[in-house]
XYZ file of N, CA and C in Angstrom:
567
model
N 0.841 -1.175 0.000
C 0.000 0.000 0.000
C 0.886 1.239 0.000
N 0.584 2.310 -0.160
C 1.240 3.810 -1.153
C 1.112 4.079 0.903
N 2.454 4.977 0.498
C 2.439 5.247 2.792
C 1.749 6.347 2.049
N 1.494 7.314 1.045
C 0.671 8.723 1.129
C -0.981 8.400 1.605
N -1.392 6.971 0.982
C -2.918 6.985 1.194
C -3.198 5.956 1.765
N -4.331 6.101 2.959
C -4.804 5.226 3.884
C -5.229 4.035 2.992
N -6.233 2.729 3.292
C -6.946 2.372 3.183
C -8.088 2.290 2.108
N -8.919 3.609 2.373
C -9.967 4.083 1.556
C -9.297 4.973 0.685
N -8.478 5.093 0.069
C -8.182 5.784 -1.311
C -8.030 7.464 -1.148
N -8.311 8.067 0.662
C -7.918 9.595 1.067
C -6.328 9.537 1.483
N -5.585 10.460 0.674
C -4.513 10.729 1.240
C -4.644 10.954 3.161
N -3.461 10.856 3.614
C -3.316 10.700 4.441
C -3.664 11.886 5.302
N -3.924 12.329 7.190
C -4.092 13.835 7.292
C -2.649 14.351 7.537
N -2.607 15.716 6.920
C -1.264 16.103 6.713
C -1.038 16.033 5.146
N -1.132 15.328 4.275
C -1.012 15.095 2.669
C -1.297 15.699 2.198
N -0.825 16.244 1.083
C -1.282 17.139 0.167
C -2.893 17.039 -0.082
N -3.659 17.835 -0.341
C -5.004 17.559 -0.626
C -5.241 17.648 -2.241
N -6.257 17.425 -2.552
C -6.517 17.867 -4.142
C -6.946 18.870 -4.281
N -6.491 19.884 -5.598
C -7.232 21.227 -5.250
C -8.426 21.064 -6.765
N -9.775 21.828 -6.234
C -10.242 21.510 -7.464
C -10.409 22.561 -8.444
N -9.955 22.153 -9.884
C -10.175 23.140 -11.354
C -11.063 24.280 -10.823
N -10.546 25.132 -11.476
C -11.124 26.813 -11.662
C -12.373 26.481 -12.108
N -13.917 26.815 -11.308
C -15.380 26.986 -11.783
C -15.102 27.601 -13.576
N -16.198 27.028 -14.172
C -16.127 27.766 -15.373
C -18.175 27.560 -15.436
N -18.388 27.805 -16.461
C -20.460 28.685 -16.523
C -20.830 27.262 -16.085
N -20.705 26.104 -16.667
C -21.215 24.902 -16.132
C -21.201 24.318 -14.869
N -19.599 24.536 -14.378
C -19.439 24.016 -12.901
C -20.484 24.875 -12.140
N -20.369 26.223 -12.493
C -20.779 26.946 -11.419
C -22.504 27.182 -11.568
N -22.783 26.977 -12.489
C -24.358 26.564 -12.479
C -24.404 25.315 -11.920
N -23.820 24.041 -11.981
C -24.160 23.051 -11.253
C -23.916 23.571 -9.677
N -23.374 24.020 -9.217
C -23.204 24.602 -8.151
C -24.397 25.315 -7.629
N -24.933 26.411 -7.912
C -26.634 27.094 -7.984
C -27.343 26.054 -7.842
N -27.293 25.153 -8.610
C -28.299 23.763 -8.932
C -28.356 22.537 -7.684
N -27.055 22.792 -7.374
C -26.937 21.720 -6.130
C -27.348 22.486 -4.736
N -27.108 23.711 -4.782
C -27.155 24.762 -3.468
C -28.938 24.533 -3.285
N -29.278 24.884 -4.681
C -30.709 25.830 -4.744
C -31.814 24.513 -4.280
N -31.147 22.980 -4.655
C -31.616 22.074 -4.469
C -32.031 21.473 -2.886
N -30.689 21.872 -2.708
C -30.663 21.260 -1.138
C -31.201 22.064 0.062
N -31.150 23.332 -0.365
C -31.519 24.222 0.737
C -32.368 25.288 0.514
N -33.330 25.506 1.074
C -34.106 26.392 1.117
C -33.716 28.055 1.315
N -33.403 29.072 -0.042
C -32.613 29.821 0.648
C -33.472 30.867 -0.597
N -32.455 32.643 -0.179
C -32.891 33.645 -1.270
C -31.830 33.791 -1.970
N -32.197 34.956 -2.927
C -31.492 35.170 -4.263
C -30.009 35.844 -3.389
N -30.079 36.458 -2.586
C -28.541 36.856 -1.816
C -28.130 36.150 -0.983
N -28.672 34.706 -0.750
C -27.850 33.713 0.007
C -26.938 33.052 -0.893
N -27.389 33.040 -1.915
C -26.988 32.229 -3.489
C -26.253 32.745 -3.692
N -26.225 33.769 -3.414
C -25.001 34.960 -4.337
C -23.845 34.938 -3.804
N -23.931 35.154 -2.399
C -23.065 34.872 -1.251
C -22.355 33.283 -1.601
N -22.952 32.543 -1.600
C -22.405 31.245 -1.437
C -21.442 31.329 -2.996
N -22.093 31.293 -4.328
C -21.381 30.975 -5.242
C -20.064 32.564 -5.403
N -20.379 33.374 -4.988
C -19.297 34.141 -4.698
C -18.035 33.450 -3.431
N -18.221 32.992 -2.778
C -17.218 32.182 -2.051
C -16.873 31.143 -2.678
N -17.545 30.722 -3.117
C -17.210 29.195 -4.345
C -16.195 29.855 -5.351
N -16.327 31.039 -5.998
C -15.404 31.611 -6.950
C -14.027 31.810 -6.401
N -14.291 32.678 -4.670
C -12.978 33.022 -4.527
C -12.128 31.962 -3.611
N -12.724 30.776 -3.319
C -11.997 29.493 -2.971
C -11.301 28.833 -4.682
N -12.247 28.513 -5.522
C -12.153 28.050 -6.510
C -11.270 28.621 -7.959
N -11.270 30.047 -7.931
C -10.896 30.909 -9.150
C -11.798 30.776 -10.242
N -11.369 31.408 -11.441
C -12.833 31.574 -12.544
C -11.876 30.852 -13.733
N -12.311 30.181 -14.325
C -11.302 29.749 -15.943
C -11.992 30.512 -17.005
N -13.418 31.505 -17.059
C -13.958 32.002 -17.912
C -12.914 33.270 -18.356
N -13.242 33.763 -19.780
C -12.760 35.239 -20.216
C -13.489 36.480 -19.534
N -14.776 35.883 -19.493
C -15.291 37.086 -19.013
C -15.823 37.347 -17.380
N -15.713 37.504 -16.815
C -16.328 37.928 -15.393
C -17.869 37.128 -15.101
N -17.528 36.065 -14.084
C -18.233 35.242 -13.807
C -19.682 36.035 -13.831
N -21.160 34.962 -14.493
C -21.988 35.624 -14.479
C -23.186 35.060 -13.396
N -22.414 35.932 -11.859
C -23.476 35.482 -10.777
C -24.515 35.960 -11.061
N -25.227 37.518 -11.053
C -26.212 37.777 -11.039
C -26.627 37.240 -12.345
N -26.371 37.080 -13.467
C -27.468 36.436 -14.445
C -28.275 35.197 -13.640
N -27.006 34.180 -13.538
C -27.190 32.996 -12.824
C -28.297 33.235 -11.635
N -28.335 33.606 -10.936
C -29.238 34.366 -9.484
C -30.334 34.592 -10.159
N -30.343 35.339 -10.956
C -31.586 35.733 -12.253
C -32.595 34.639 -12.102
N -31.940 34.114 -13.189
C -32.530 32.332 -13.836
C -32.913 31.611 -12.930
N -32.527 31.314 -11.492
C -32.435 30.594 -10.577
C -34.131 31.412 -10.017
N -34.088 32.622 -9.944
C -35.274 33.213 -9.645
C -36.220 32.820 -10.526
N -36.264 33.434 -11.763
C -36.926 32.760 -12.927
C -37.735 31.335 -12.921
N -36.645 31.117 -12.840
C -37.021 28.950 -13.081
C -37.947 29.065 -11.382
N -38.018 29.683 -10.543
C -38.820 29.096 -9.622
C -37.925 28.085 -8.114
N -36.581 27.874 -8.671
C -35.606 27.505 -7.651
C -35.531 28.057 -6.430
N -35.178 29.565 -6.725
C -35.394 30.231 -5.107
C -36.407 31.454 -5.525
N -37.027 31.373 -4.080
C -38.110 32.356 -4.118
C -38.273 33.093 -2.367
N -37.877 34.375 -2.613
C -37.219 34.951 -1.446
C -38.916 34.802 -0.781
N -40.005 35.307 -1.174
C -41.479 35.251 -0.405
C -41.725 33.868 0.265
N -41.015 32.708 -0.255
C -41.728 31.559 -0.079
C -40.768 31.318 1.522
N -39.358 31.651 1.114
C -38.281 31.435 2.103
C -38.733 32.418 3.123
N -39.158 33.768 3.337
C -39.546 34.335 4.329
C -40.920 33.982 4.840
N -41.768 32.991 3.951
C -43.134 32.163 4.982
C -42.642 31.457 5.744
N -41.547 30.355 4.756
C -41.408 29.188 5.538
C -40.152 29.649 7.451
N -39.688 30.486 6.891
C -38.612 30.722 7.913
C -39.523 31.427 9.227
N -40.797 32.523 9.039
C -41.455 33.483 9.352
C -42.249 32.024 10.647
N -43.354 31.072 10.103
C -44.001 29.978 10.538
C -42.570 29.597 11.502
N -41.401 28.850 11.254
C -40.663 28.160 11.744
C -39.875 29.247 13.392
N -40.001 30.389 12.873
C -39.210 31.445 14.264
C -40.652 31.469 15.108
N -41.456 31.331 14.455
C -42.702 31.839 15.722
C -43.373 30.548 16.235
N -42.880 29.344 15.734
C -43.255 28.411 16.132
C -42.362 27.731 17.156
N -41.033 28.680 17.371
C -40.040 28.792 18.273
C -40.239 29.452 19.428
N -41.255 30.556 19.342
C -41.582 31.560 19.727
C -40.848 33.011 19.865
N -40.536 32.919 18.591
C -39.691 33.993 18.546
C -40.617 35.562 18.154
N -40.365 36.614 18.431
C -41.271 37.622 18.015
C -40.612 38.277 17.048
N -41.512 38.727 16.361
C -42.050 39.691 14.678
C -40.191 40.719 14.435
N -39.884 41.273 15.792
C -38.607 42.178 15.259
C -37.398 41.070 15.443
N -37.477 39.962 15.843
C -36.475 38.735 15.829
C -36.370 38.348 14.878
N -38.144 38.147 13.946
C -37.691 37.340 12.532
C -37.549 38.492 11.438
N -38.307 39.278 11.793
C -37.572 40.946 10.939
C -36.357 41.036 10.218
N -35.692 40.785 11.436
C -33.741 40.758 11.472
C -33.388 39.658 10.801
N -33.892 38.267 10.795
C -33.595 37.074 10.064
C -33.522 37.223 8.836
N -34.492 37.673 8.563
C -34.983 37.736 7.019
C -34.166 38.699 6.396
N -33.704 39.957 6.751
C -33.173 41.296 6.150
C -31.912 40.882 6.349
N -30.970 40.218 7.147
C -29.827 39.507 6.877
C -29.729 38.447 6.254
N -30.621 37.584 5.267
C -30.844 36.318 4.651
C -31.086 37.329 3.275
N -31.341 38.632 3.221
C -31.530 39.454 1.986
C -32.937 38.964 1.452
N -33.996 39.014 2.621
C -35.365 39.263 1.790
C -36.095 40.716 1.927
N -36.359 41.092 0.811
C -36.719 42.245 0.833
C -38.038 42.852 1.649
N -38.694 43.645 2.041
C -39.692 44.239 2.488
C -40.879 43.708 2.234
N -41.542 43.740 0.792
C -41.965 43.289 0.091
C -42.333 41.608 0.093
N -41.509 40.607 0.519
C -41.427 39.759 0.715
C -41.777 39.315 2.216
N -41.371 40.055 3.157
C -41.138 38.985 4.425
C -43.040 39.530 4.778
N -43.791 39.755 4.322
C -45.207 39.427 4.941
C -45.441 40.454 5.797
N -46.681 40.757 6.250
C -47.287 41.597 7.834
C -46.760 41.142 9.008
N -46.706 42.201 9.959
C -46.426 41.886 10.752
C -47.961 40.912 11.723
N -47.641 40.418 12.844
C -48.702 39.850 13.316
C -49.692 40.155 13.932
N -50.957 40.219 14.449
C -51.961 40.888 15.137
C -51.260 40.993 16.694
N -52.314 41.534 17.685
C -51.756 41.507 18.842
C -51.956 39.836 19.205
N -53.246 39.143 18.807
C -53.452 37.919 19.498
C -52.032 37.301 19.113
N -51.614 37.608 17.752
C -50.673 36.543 16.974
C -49.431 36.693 17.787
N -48.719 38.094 18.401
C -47.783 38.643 19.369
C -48.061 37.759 20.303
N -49.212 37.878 21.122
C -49.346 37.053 22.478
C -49.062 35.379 22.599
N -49.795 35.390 21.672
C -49.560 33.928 21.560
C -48.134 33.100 21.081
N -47.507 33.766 20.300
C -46.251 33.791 20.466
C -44.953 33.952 21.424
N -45.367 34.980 21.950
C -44.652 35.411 23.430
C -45.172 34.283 24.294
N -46.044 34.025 24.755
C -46.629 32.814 25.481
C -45.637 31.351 25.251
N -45.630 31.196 24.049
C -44.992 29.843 23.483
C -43.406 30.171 23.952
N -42.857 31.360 23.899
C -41.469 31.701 24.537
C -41.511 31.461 25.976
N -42.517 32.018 26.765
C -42.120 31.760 27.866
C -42.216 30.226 28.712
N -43.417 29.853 27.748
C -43.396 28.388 28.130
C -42.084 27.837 27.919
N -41.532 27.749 26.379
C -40.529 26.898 26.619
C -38.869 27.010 27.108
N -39.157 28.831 27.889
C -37.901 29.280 28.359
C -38.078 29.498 30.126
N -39.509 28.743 30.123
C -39.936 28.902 31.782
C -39.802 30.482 32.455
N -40.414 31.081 31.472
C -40.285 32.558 31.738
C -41.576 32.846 32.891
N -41.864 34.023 33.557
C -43.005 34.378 34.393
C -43.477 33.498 34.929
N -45.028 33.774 34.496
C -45.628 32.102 35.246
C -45.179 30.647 35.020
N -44.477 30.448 33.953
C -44.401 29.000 33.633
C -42.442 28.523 34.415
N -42.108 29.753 35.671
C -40.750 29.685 35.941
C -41.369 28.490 37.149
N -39.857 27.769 37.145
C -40.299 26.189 37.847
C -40.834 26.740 39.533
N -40.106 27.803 39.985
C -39.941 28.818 41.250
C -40.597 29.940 41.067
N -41.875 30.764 41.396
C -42.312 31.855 41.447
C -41.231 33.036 42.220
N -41.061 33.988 41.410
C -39.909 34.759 42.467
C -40.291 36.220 42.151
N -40.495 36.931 42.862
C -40.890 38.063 43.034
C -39.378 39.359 42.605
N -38.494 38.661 43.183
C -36.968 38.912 42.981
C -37.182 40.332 41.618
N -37.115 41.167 42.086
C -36.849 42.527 41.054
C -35.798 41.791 39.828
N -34.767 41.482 39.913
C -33.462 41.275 39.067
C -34.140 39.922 37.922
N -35.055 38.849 38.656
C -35.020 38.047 38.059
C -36.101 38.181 37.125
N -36.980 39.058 37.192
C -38.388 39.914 36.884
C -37.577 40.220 35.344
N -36.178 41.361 35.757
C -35.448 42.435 34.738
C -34.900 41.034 33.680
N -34.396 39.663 34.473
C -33.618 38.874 33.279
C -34.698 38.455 32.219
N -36.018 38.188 32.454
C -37.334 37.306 32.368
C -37.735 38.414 31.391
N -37.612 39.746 31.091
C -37.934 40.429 30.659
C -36.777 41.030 29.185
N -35.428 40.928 29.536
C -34.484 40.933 28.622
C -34.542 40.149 28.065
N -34.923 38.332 28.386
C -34.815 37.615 27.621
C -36.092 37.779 26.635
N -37.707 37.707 27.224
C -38.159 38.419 25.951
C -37.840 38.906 24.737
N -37.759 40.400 25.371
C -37.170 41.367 24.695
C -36.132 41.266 23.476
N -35.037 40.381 23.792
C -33.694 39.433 23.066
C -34.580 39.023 21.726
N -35.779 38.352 22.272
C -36.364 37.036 21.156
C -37.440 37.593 20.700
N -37.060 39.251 20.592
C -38.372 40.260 19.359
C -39.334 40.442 20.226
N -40.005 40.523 21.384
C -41.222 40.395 21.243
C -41.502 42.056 21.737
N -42.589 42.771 21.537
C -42.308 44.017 21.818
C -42.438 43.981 23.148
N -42.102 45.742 24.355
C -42.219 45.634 25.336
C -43.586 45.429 26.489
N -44.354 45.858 25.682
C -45.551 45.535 26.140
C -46.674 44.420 26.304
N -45.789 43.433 25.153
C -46.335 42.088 25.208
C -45.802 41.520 26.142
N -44.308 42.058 26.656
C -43.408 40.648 27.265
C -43.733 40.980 28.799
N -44.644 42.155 28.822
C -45.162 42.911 30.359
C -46.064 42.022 30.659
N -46.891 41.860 29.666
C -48.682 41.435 29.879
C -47.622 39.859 30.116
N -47.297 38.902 29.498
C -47.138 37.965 29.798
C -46.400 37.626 30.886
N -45.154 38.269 31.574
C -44.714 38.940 32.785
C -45.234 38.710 33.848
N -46.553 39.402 33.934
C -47.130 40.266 34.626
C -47.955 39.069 35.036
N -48.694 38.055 34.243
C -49.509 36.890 34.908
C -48.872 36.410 35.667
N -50.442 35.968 37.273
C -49.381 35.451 37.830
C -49.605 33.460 38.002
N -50.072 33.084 37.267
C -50.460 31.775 37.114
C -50.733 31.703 35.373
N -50.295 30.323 34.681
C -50.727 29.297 33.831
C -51.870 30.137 33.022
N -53.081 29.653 34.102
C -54.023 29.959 33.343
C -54.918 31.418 33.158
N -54.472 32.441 33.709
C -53.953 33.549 33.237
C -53.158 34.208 32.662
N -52.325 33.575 32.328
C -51.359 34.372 31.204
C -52.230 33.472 29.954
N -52.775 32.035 29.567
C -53.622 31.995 28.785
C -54.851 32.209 28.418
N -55.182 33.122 29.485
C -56.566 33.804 29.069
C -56.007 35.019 28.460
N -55.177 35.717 28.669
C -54.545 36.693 27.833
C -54.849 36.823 26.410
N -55.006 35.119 25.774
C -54.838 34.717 24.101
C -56.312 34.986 23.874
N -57.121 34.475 25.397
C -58.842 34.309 24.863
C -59.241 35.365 24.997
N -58.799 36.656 25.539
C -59.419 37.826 26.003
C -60.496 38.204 25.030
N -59.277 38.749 23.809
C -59.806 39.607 22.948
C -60.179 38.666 21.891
């Protein structure tokens, strides 16, 4: 057996690695094609990615790699679709219980536009959300220890706050002092 390569046919760690050929329009559309396939993403996640693919990889083309066409087409054809990626991501943060200026920020750093990331939520849709945070962060009423404690009131309230929810929602939910008052909160209105 070759002392450079193990077993399974990988050089050894430490060994030279293989470097791979300069992207040229095909590689790097298969690239879009494999990205756009596997992951649910927008037209500036794409861009991002096959722009790092270029400057790991280099270009063998004459002319100046064509990301944004590529990004284009990829829109076009129905591959990525920044509205669909800000539902599915929008459902998935609030089903976390994350609030409306948490997934705000998600989306506008993932590069979906205004236009795209949807309304914001009603108040019930806020509450009920904030609710699902504190349940599963044992916030206010749902803390394993009731504590009156000023400081632990202020952490219970930053952490909210941290996970979007506005200040007045993360009060009302706060502010219950049992279970089934902070869920009458949802039935009020």
């Amino acid at each position: 057996m070759d002392d450079e390569k193990q077993g399974n046919g990988r050089p050894k760690r430490g060994g030279e690695r293989r470097v791979p050929p300069p992207l040229d329009e095909a590689g790097l559309r298969d690239l879009a094609l494999h990205y756009a396939a596997r992951f649910a993403t927008t037209r500036l996640k794409l861009l991002r990615y096959l722009a790092r693919k270029l400057k790991e990889r280099g270009w063998a083309g004459d002319q100046p790699a064509p990301l944004e066409a590529l990004a284009d087409r990829m829109v076009e054809l129905g591959y990525v679709n920044d509205a669909a990626f800000a539902a599915m991501k929008s459902r998935a943060m609030a089903a976390r219980g994350l609030g409306h200026r948490r997934v705000t920020e998600q989306l506008h750093a993932a590069g979906v536009g205004e236009a795209d990331r949807g309304e914001a939520p009603d108040e019930q849709a806020a509450l009920a959300t904030a609710l699902a945070f504190a349940r599963r962060k044992r916030l206010g009423p749902f803390a394993r220890e009731s504590s009156d404690d000023p400081a632990s009131r202020q952490k219970a309230l930053a952490a909210m706050l941290r996970a979007g929810h506005a200040m007045g929602v993360a009060r009302q939910i706060l502010a219950a002092r049992s279970v089934a008052e902070a869920e009458a909160l949802i039935a009020a209105d």
